[in-house]
Structure formats: C-alpha cells, structure tokens
Amino acid sequence: MTKANEDNKLVKNVLVTVFNKEPVLPLLKELKKLDVTFYSTGGTMQYMKEKGFDVTSVETITSYPSIFGGRVKTLHPKIFGAILSRKQDPAHQSEAERYDIPSIDMVIVDLYPFAATVKSGASFEEIIEKIDIGGISLIRAAAKNFSDIWVVSSASGYTDSADILRSQNGYVTYEQRRKYAARAFDVSSVYDMAIYQFLSGDIPDSFKVSMPDANMLRYGENPHQKGVYYGNLDDVFHKIQGKPLSYNNLLDIDAAVNLIEEFELPTFAIIKHTNACGVASADDIAEAYQKALSSDPAAAFGGILVSNRNITTQCAYHINDLFFEVIIAPGYDKEALKLLSSKKNRNILERKKDFSLPEKQFRTIMKGVLVQDRDTQTAGPGKWDIVTAEKPSDRQVEDLIFANKIVKHTKSNAIVIAKDNHLLGSGAGQTSRVDALKHAIDKAKEFGLDLDDAVMASDAFFPFPDCVEIAFNAGIKSVIQPGGSIRDKESIGFCDKNNMSMVFTGIRHFKH
C-alpha cells in the first residue's frame, strides 16, 4: 500500500468535465469510495447527480454562471488558481486563502470530439463549435503543475487511473503524475494539430503528425537498428495468434494490404520484401492461392500471404505446406483456422471491414519530410488509348488490367508479365527497364510458366523499342504502359509490324 510522503499525493478534491459521460463512471465510483469532493459543471454535473454523486458546481466557486451558450464555464482565476497554485509554496497558499481559492488535487477531462466531428462531415460551424477551449486549458494547467496535480486527460486513462486509486488507497506517486502529465501534453498537441490541419486546408505551411501508441519492436530493418511502430494495429486487424510483428513484417503487411485492395475477384497474393512474388485471381480462393504460389514457389518461402476472401478449409490445406510469416484475410473457416494455427509462430491476422488506407504518405529524407497523396489511380479500359492497329482481345484486356494493378505496387523500374489473371513473372527495383523485363522473363521460364500470348505491364514509358522487341521474342502479345516517350512511335511501329497490341494509360506508377 502506498503511504503519504513528499512525493505521494492523496486525492481529496477532483474537478470533472467530460464530453462522453458513461466511460468515466467506474473511475468516479472508485473516487467516491475515497470520500473525495467533486467539482463539476454543465452536463457532467447533471450526469453525476443523476448517478447519485454529491457534486459542487463550479459556479458556486466562481460566483459566475456558464455564459455564451456554455463557451465559458471553467475559465476563471479561482479554478485555474486552484490548479496552478503550488501546494508547498507558502506565498501561493496565502494568496489562495486571501482570494478564497479552493484546493484541487485531480483533474479529469474528456475533450470535445473535434477530429470525429470533422470526419462525420459536419458543417463548418458545427466543427468550429467542437474546438474545446476550457477543457484543453484545464489539461495544460494541470499537466504543468503535475508536482501537485494528477491530470487524466482522456477516456483511455480511466481504467489505469481507477487501478491506481484502488491499489494505492487514493495516493498517486510523483512518477505516475509525471507520466500522466506527459500524456496530457500529447493529447493537447494532437488536438491542436487536428485543428491546425483542418483550418490550413490541403497543404499546411508546416508538416505535423502525431501517432499514438508507441510499440517497441525487437529492432528495425536490421538487428543493429532500433525500431518502434506508432499506431494501433487493433484498428486494422484482429490478431488471432502469432509472435510480435517485426519491422520488416509491418512493411510487408502494408504492401500486401495496399496491393490486395486493388482486386474485386477472389485474389491471393504473396509478398516478399514489399514486392509481389505471386498473385492470382480465380473463381475460388483455393485455386487463386495455388496459382499465386506457382508464380515463384521459391520466393514464397517465408513470405506474407494476403487474400481478399475468407480462407476456406480447402485453401488452408494447401497453405499449410508452406512456411510463411503472416497471413491476412477477411476471415477464416473454423477448420481452416484450426489447421493454420497448429504452428504457433504463424501470425494469423483477420482484417477488419471498416479499415481504410490513409490518404497521405510521408517519409523522412535528409533534414526534411516528403509528403504525397497515396497513388489511388489505376486507369481502366475506358481511359486507355489503344495506339496500335491491333486491338487487345477481351481476354488480353482482362490480363492488362490485372498486370497494371500489380506493376503499380512493384518497386521501380518494374515490369510485370501475366496471363489468365496470373502473375507469371516480375522484374522489380531494377536500374534499367530492359533488366526488369529480362528478369521477369527469366523468372517465368525458371518455373515453367508459358509466356505465349501473355501480356506485359510497365510502370513507366519505354525510352526505346528494345523492351517490346524482347517481349515479342518471349511470346508476349499485348502491352500496357503510360506512354509519353519521345520515341513512342518506334515502340508502336514495332508492335504494328508484329501484330502486337499496345495501350497507353497516361498514368505513370513510379514506386521508390
């Protein structure tokens, strides 16, 4: 049991002002057991009284009513004096006595939901009204004076706070108050950042980002590098089983989720070092997996598996023969899950339906940050320019769409070869487009995949006609690329002479 000393403070007087009322009730009940004095105002005070708490109104202390439709309630010297006065400073306590300023030991705040109001599509006026002034001021004041005040600045701290009160008989240590003060300034900074970004528009004057929930990783990309993931994966996945995800796992999972988002047909993909080494769409997910694995069974070893359909028992039987790090799917049949979970080190993730990918991407470079929109465009046939005399067949059109989706998510320079909604070979991250194509062809041949009448996708234009010539000689009959080279006519000319079809999308998909 914690006892009183210079660093430990006993909670006696508590100011409560929260937007969401129900979550705070268990914490209030723990405080009531300690016979504390509660101060509150407005809707929070009404709620507390309805639940049987004795509450002193802030207006009783300030002798001033809530004004301007509730915009000004707690903004008063007596309230902030009670929070900011140093309890061990005789001069402060003398002033507090002179001006009849009460003592407050704990402040509990839950701010107006500004970010949620923006996300809801509310009007500009409604959003502005959800900018909390009194609450944010209370949080900052209490956090500044953490040597004397304990501040609980959001609902996420209620459970831990109740546990502290219960286990320490109402006392709070200096280190605990300091920890909660740091959380309070985090809450404050995130809140202010959301307001700044809303008022600044699409391109703010300065780059600001705040991600909650630091998750320490074993290491970064390599064992000698420290690694941390900031964010809440529980918003994205339900983790059914598995060891802690590594830095590299998370990079590959991100690549997998971004790629699989492109497909509507039952599709399975296998990711290695953020590039797809196997992708296929089929009538059922078991067939899609088997085709995806055949793209490159060697590279699939130790990879990340992702599906846009539930994993069936039949599919799981095939998957179970492969060593893999992570599998991601919208769901799993009961028997499939039993089979896959037989090896405990496998990470089995169930993707949540309401998750959406972020609109912005950023990365640090040198002494700055690059920010861009996520690449959300994939041109469909309605926007293609068929530049050759030969037009792609219906089957080729389907394959061109398929290949173009994959090449969009492949490291540049990138070439993807596909047929029958099946990745046959890819060349990723090569310093020349010719090397990327040769690598893709070699991969397909290595695993006995037939390139006759296959299609080719390129993430950027062909600077010379050599790529279409190499592709033709390998059996490829149709090409999709952005176009835009000053030598486009040479590539088109070669295609026309050899009855190849080629389409321009007008959209480049560099990925570095």
XYZ file of C-alpha atoms in Angstrom:
512
model
C 0.000 0.000 0.000
C 1.309 3.450 -0.930
C 1.760 5.802 2.030
C 1.985 9.570 2.283
C 5.379 11.153 1.749
C 6.764 14.202 -0.016
C 6.321 12.627 -3.470
C 2.969 10.912 -2.940
C -0.255 12.898 -3.029
C -3.604 11.854 -1.625
C -6.527 12.675 -3.897
C -9.119 14.695 -1.970
C -10.621 17.219 -4.408
C -11.473 16.372 -8.025
C -12.617 18.529 -10.937
C -14.527 16.576 -13.583
C -15.587 17.830 -17.014
C -16.071 15.240 -19.751
C -17.805 15.138 -23.134
C -18.595 11.398 -23.085
C -20.121 10.638 -19.712
C -20.620 6.859 -19.445
C -16.950 5.759 -19.742
C -15.908 7.820 -16.707
C -18.429 6.217 -14.314
C -16.188 3.363 -12.997
C -13.423 5.865 -12.200
C -15.884 8.147 -10.396
C -17.094 5.212 -8.325
C -13.522 4.487 -7.179
C -13.119 8.145 -6.211
C -16.407 8.097 -4.327
C -15.078 5.268 -2.145
C -12.308 7.654 -1.056
C -14.886 10.277 0.004
C -13.425 12.949 -2.285
C -15.050 16.304 -3.003
C -16.265 16.556 -6.592
C -16.433 19.811 -8.590
C -18.125 19.958 -11.978
C -20.357 21.960 -14.277
C -22.956 21.688 -17.012
C -23.830 18.309 -18.457
C -21.144 16.467 -16.491
C -22.500 17.734 -13.178
C -26.047 16.818 -14.157
C -24.939 13.305 -15.132
C -23.041 12.823 -11.874
C -26.015 13.924 -9.798
C -28.282 11.544 -11.699
C -25.866 8.736 -10.804
C -26.006 9.629 -7.102
C -22.810 11.676 -6.647
C -22.605 14.762 -4.437
C -21.159 17.461 -6.669
C -20.253 21.098 -6.017
C -20.876 23.286 -9.038
C -18.029 25.335 -10.455
C -20.413 28.297 -10.452
C -20.573 28.064 -6.655
C -16.821 28.619 -6.534
C -16.611 31.349 -9.172
C -19.891 33.141 -8.381
C -20.210 33.343 -12.149
C -22.655 31.461 -14.375
C -21.889 29.491 -17.513
C -22.157 32.095 -20.290
C -22.271 32.411 -24.067
C -24.095 29.126 -24.548
C -21.553 27.212 -22.480
C -18.487 28.615 -24.233
C -17.207 29.996 -20.912
C -17.629 27.819 -17.818
C -14.348 26.923 -16.127
C -12.222 29.799 -17.456
C -11.897 31.666 -14.174
C -8.994 32.638 -11.838
C -10.462 30.655 -8.951
C -10.497 27.446 -10.979
C -7.093 27.915 -12.555
C -5.692 29.251 -9.301
C -6.791 26.044 -7.600
C -4.950 24.042 -10.266
C -1.819 26.143 -10.769
C -1.040 27.172 -7.190
C 1.908 25.357 -5.646
C 0.718 23.483 -2.591
C 4.128 23.656 -0.858
C 4.634 27.385 -1.513
C 3.554 29.484 1.492
C 3.076 32.591 -0.651
C 0.795 30.715 -3.064
C -1.232 29.246 -0.228
C -1.524 32.628 1.419
C -2.930 34.089 -1.795
C -5.281 31.155 -2.190
C -6.641 31.777 1.298
C -6.966 35.501 0.668
C -8.968 35.057 -2.547
C -10.956 32.060 -1.302
C -9.462 29.701 -3.894
C -10.187 26.017 -3.163
C -7.752 23.119 -3.407
C -7.875 20.722 -6.359
C -5.749 17.566 -6.478
C -7.062 15.850 -9.605
C -8.496 16.978 -12.948
C -10.445 14.618 -15.225
C -11.163 15.860 -18.760
C -12.549 14.364 -21.953
C -12.343 16.918 -24.770
C -14.955 17.778 -27.373
C -14.507 15.303 -30.253
C -13.101 17.711 -32.814
C -11.481 15.162 -35.177
C -14.551 12.906 -35.094
C -16.759 15.892 -35.924
C -14.590 16.723 -38.951
C -14.715 13.094 -40.074
C -18.506 12.997 -39.718
C -18.940 15.569 -42.488
C -20.473 18.156 -40.156
C -20.834 21.784 -41.243
C -18.029 24.289 -40.782
C -19.937 25.991 -37.946
C -20.509 22.688 -36.124
C -16.824 21.805 -36.444
C -15.698 25.148 -35.049
C -18.034 24.730 -32.058
C -16.259 21.464 -31.269
C -12.957 23.257 -30.636
C -12.549 22.750 -26.893
C -11.172 25.761 -25.043
C -11.916 25.225 -21.356
C -11.020 21.537 -21.363
C -7.718 21.968 -23.180
C -6.801 24.824 -20.824
C -7.541 22.663 -17.781
C -5.427 19.835 -19.173
C -2.425 22.074 -19.815
C -2.663 23.820 -16.455
C -2.950 20.571 -14.504
C -0.141 18.953 -16.508
C 2.155 21.904 -15.879
C 1.584 21.598 -12.128
C 1.923 17.794 -12.067
C 4.068 18.032 -8.932
C 0.800 18.741 -7.121
C -1.994 17.777 -9.555
C -2.947 14.496 -11.189
C -4.458 15.004 -14.638
C -6.394 12.328 -16.521
C -6.759 13.836 -19.977
C -8.779 11.272 -21.942
C -11.000 8.231 -21.575
C -8.043 5.967 -22.420
C -6.647 6.666 -18.943
C -9.749 5.870 -16.882
C -9.101 2.172 -16.283
C -5.460 2.617 -15.261
C -6.395 5.543 -13.035
C -9.049 3.507 -11.235
C -6.496 0.713 -10.727
C -4.020 3.172 -9.186
C -6.616 4.539 -6.780
C -7.702 1.039 -5.783
C -4.224 -0.411 -5.307
C -2.678 2.672 -3.641
C -5.559 3.669 -1.397
C -6.033 7.040 -3.087
C -2.372 8.047 -3.263
C -0.592 8.892 -6.504
C 3.188 8.918 -6.858
C 5.275 11.670 -8.405
C 6.322 9.442 -11.330
C 2.720 8.494 -12.011
C 1.665 12.149 -12.058
C 4.560 12.980 -14.352
C 3.606 10.140 -16.723
C 0.017 11.345 -16.889
C 1.206 14.924 -17.447
C 3.220 13.769 -20.449
C 0.110 12.002 -21.776
C -1.862 15.206 -21.257
C 0.514 17.273 -23.374
C 0.362 14.524 -26.004
C -3.445 14.777 -26.005
C -3.185 18.554 -26.220
C -0.683 18.541 -29.091
C -2.684 16.003 -31.121
C -5.851 18.021 -30.582
C -4.223 21.282 -31.645
C -2.659 19.590 -34.659
C -6.074 18.370 -35.851
C -7.441 21.906 -35.627
C -4.411 23.312 -37.433
C -4.713 20.811 -40.252
C -8.430 21.458 -40.672
C -8.037 25.231 -40.830
C -4.894 25.101 -43.005
C -6.501 23.110 -45.816
C -4.905 20.532 -48.089
C -1.289 21.758 -47.907
C -0.432 23.210 -44.459
C 2.501 25.575 -44.023
C 4.307 23.088 -41.805
C 4.387 19.305 -41.513
C 2.784 17.991 -38.347
C 1.920 14.446 -37.434
C 1.222 12.727 -34.160
C 0.736 8.985 -33.934
C -0.346 7.431 -30.626
C 0.564 4.108 -29.073
C 4.309 3.510 -29.288
C 5.029 -0.176 -29.835
C 8.657 -1.138 -29.259
C 9.937 -3.615 -31.850
C 12.778 -6.078 -31.348
C 14.773 -3.968 -33.807
C 14.429 -2.072 -37.074
C 15.211 -3.431 -40.532
C 18.376 -4.946 -39.089
C 19.342 -6.054 -35.572
C 21.687 -3.097 -35.029
C 18.861 -0.583 -35.681
C 16.293 0.409 -33.056
C 12.674 0.198 -34.209
C 9.312 1.496 -32.991
C 5.845 1.296 -34.544
C 3.498 4.170 -33.704
C -0.141 3.342 -34.223
C -2.853 0.923 -33.226
C -2.911 -2.240 -35.305
C -6.081 -3.268 -33.475
C -7.868 -0.713 -35.663
C -6.754 -2.665 -38.735
C -6.594 -6.323 -37.713
C -7.811 -8.798 -35.184
C -4.681 -10.758 -34.334
C -5.758 -14.362 -33.862
C -2.310 -15.684 -32.966
C 1.400 -15.224 -33.555
C 4.617 -13.763 -32.254
C 5.184 -9.977 -32.150
C 5.310 -8.469 -35.622
C 8.720 -7.203 -36.726
C 9.642 -4.001 -38.527
C 10.020 -5.899 -41.801
C 6.752 -7.788 -41.216
C 4.950 -4.475 -40.880
C 6.462 -3.096 -44.083
C 5.416 -6.218 -45.988
C 1.937 -6.230 -44.421
C 1.457 -2.638 -45.536
C 2.480 -3.585 -49.093
C 0.162 -6.597 -49.007
C -2.852 -4.622 -47.838
C -2.274 -1.889 -50.432
C -1.979 -4.439 -53.257
C -4.961 -6.628 -52.370
C -7.148 -3.528 -52.157
C -6.958 -3.299 -55.959
C -8.844 -6.533 -56.662
C -12.531 -7.431 -56.718
C -12.375 -11.059 -57.933
C -11.210 -13.703 -55.425
C -7.492 -12.925 -55.287
C -4.480 -14.239 -53.398
C -1.068 -12.563 -53.234
C 2.295 -13.485 -51.749
C 4.608 -10.615 -50.752
C 8.376 -10.671 -50.253
C 10.318 -7.533 -49.356
C 7.263 -5.390 -50.267
C 7.024 -6.792 -53.821
C 4.557 -9.389 -55.055
C 6.210 -12.695 -55.931
C 2.875 -14.370 -56.561
C -0.599 -13.062 -57.439
C -3.639 -14.720 -58.987
C -7.379 -14.226 -59.300
C -9.692 -17.204 -59.764
C -13.224 -18.446 -59.187
C -12.371 -19.617 -55.682
C -9.652 -18.675 -53.221
C -8.019 -22.118 -53.069
C -7.367 -22.044 -56.804
C -6.141 -18.441 -56.553
C -3.620 -19.484 -53.877
C -2.279 -22.410 -55.890
C -1.809 -20.242 -58.967
C -0.178 -17.458 -56.912
C 2.246 -19.948 -55.371
C 3.204 -21.263 -58.812
C 4.366 -17.752 -59.822
C 7.515 -18.195 -57.734
C 7.390 -21.023 -55.154
C 10.985 -20.353 -54.110
C 10.421 -16.705 -53.234
C 7.150 -17.556 -51.448
C 9.119 -19.260 -48.661
C 8.908 -17.042 -45.576
C 6.590 -14.563 -47.275
C 3.469 -12.630 -46.328
C 0.181 -14.126 -47.572
C -2.876 -11.978 -48.229
C -6.351 -12.787 -49.516
C -9.464 -10.721 -50.222
C -11.730 -13.673 -49.401
C -12.208 -15.871 -46.346
C -9.713 -18.723 -46.154
C -11.575 -21.968 -46.788
C -10.600 -25.339 -45.362
C -9.521 -26.497 -48.818
C -7.317 -23.423 -49.223
C -5.826 -23.886 -45.755
C -4.760 -27.468 -46.573
C -2.684 -26.139 -49.473
C -1.296 -23.193 -47.479
C -0.305 -25.361 -44.531
C 2.539 -26.944 -46.521
C 4.262 -23.556 -46.902
C 6.488 -21.829 -44.363
C 5.182 -18.260 -44.079
C 5.445 -15.417 -41.581
C 1.997 -13.805 -41.772
C -1.380 -14.475 -43.337
C -4.045 -11.779 -43.742
C -7.664 -12.398 -44.723
C -11.166 -11.038 -44.013
C -11.960 -14.289 -42.167
C -11.223 -17.984 -41.764
C -13.417 -21.077 -41.831
C -13.398 -22.896 -38.492
C -11.449 -25.911 -39.754
C -9.118 -23.700 -41.775
C -8.217 -21.714 -38.676
C -7.654 -24.872 -36.664
C -5.268 -26.151 -39.316
C -3.326 -22.910 -39.821
C -2.985 -22.233 -36.095
C -1.305 -25.590 -35.494
C 2.043 -23.802 -35.880
C 2.101 -21.181 -33.138
C 4.714 -18.846 -34.623
C 2.481 -18.060 -37.587
C 0.885 -14.645 -37.413
C -2.771 -15.028 -38.360
C -4.496 -11.698 -38.910
C -8.142 -11.030 -39.654
C -8.578 -7.737 -41.446
C -11.359 -5.501 -40.161
C -14.022 -4.440 -42.634
C -14.187 -0.757 -41.698
C -10.464 -0.096 -42.147
C -9.449 2.398 -44.838
C -5.958 3.245 -46.064
C -4.533 6.713 -45.294
C -4.838 9.372 -47.982
C -1.323 10.755 -47.440
C 2.097 9.110 -47.425
C 5.283 10.574 -45.990
C 8.913 9.641 -45.426
C 11.921 11.365 -43.917
C 14.791 12.433 -46.170
C 17.952 14.253 -45.125
C 16.675 17.040 -42.806
C 13.121 17.116 -44.066
C 9.999 15.171 -44.929
C 8.417 14.280 -48.268
C 4.616 14.143 -48.352
C 2.416 12.957 -51.200
C -1.077 11.681 -51.934
C -1.398 7.898 -51.983
C -1.441 6.563 -55.556
C -5.140 5.753 -55.931
C -5.400 5.870 -59.722
C -5.425 2.775 -61.904
C -6.666 3.622 -65.387
C -9.333 1.280 -66.735
C -10.078 0.470 -70.395
C -12.397 3.452 -70.716
C -9.390 5.746 -70.274
C -6.879 3.815 -72.341
C -5.543 4.979 -75.671
C -5.113 1.964 -77.981
C -2.124 3.159 -80.018
C -1.610 0.123 -82.285
C -3.547 -1.205 -85.241
C -4.025 -4.473 -83.367
C -6.566 -4.200 -80.563
C -6.265 -6.334 -77.423
C -8.753 -9.192 -77.175
C -11.252 -9.346 -74.318
C -9.047 -11.851 -72.515
C -5.996 -9.661 -73.030
C -7.874 -6.616 -71.733
C -8.636 -8.517 -68.526
C -4.995 -9.505 -68.191
C -3.762 -5.981 -68.913
C -5.961 -4.649 -66.113
C -4.630 -7.362 -63.795
C -0.967 -6.759 -64.677
C -1.273 -2.987 -64.405
C -2.619 -3.283 -60.859
C 0.393 -5.351 -59.835
C 3.027 -3.198 -61.531
C 1.595 -0.172 -59.710
C 2.666 -1.790 -56.425
C 6.063 -3.044 -57.617
C 9.354 -1.214 -56.992
C 10.642 0.763 -59.981
C 11.895 0.057 -62.541
C 9.143 -2.527 -62.757
C 7.842 -4.958 -65.372
C 5.021 -7.449 -64.785
C 4.094 -10.333 -67.112
C 0.700 -12.007 -66.677
C -1.782 -14.322 -68.336
C -5.206 -15.599 -67.296
C -5.199 -13.378 -64.175
C -1.960 -14.973 -63.058
C 1.384 -13.305 -62.383
C 3.946 -15.157 -64.494
C 6.991 -13.060 -63.703
C 8.049 -9.661 -62.435
C 11.169 -7.581 -62.534
C 11.297 -5.254 -59.537
C 13.654 -2.493 -58.485
C 15.977 -2.760 -61.475
C 18.169 0.102 -62.646
C 17.066 -0.352 -66.250
C 13.718 -1.317 -67.750
C 15.400 -3.864 -70.009
C 16.896 -5.603 -66.957
C 13.492 -5.602 -65.269
C 11.930 -7.266 -68.340
C 14.699 -9.842 -68.681
C 14.370 -10.700 -65.003
C 10.597 -11.164 -65.348
C 11.046 -13.440 -68.375
C 13.748 -15.475 -66.659
C 11.549 -15.932 -63.578
C 8.658 -17.234 -65.645
C 10.886 -19.648 -67.552
C 12.561 -20.856 -64.344
C 9.222 -22.183 -63.105
C 7.985 -23.466 -66.445
C 5.286 -20.845 -66.999
C 4.080 -20.397 -70.574
C 4.597 -16.865 -71.902
C 2.847 -17.440 -75.221
C 0.118 -14.795 -75.657
C 0.942 -13.257 -72.260
C 0.706 -9.512 -71.555
C 3.262 -7.088 -70.155
C 2.793 -4.063 -67.904
C 5.382 -1.344 -67.286
C 5.275 1.244 -64.508
C 6.703 3.910 -66.851
C 7.221 4.517 -70.568
C 9.734 2.696 -72.741
C 12.546 5.060 -73.754
C 13.450 2.755 -76.658
C 11.657 -0.010 -78.605
C 14.010 -2.699 -77.229
C 11.579 -3.773 -74.495
C 8.671 -4.512 -76.832
C 11.085 -6.401 -79.112
C 12.369 -8.547 -76.213
C 8.804 -9.113 -75.041
C 7.657 -10.196 -78.508
C 10.517 -12.650 -78.822
C 9.460 -14.182 -75.493
C 5.886 -14.724 -76.713
C 4.193 -11.642 -75.229
C 1.422 -10.259 -77.458
C -0.027 -7.245 -75.628
C 1.464 -4.338 -73.664
C 0.196 -1.711 -71.232
C 2.297 1.311 -70.316
C 1.838 5.023 -69.536
C 3.327 6.312 -72.803
C 4.979 9.703 -73.053
C 8.408 8.922 -74.506
C 9.732 10.964 -77.410
C 10.377 7.555 -79.048
C 6.870 6.161 -78.519
C 6.414 5.912 -82.301
C 9.301 3.449 -82.545
C 7.706 1.117 -79.977
C 4.311 1.490 -81.692
C 5.926 0.795 -85.077
C 7.494 -2.436 -83.864
C 4.163 -3.595 -82.413
C 2.330 -2.840 -85.654
C 4.874 -4.782 -87.708
C 4.495 -7.811 -85.440
C 0.739 -7.740 -84.773
C 1.146 -6.815 -81.125
C -1.391 -4.633 -79.328
C -0.356 -1.824 -77.013
C -2.335 0.616 -74.887
C -1.275 3.850 -73.194
C -2.810 4.723 -69.811
C -1.338 8.198 -69.403
C -0.628 7.373 -65.733
C 2.866 6.579 -64.504
C 3.322 4.418 -61.391
C 6.865 5.003 -60.163
C 7.453 3.456 -56.735
C 10.686 4.077 -54.879
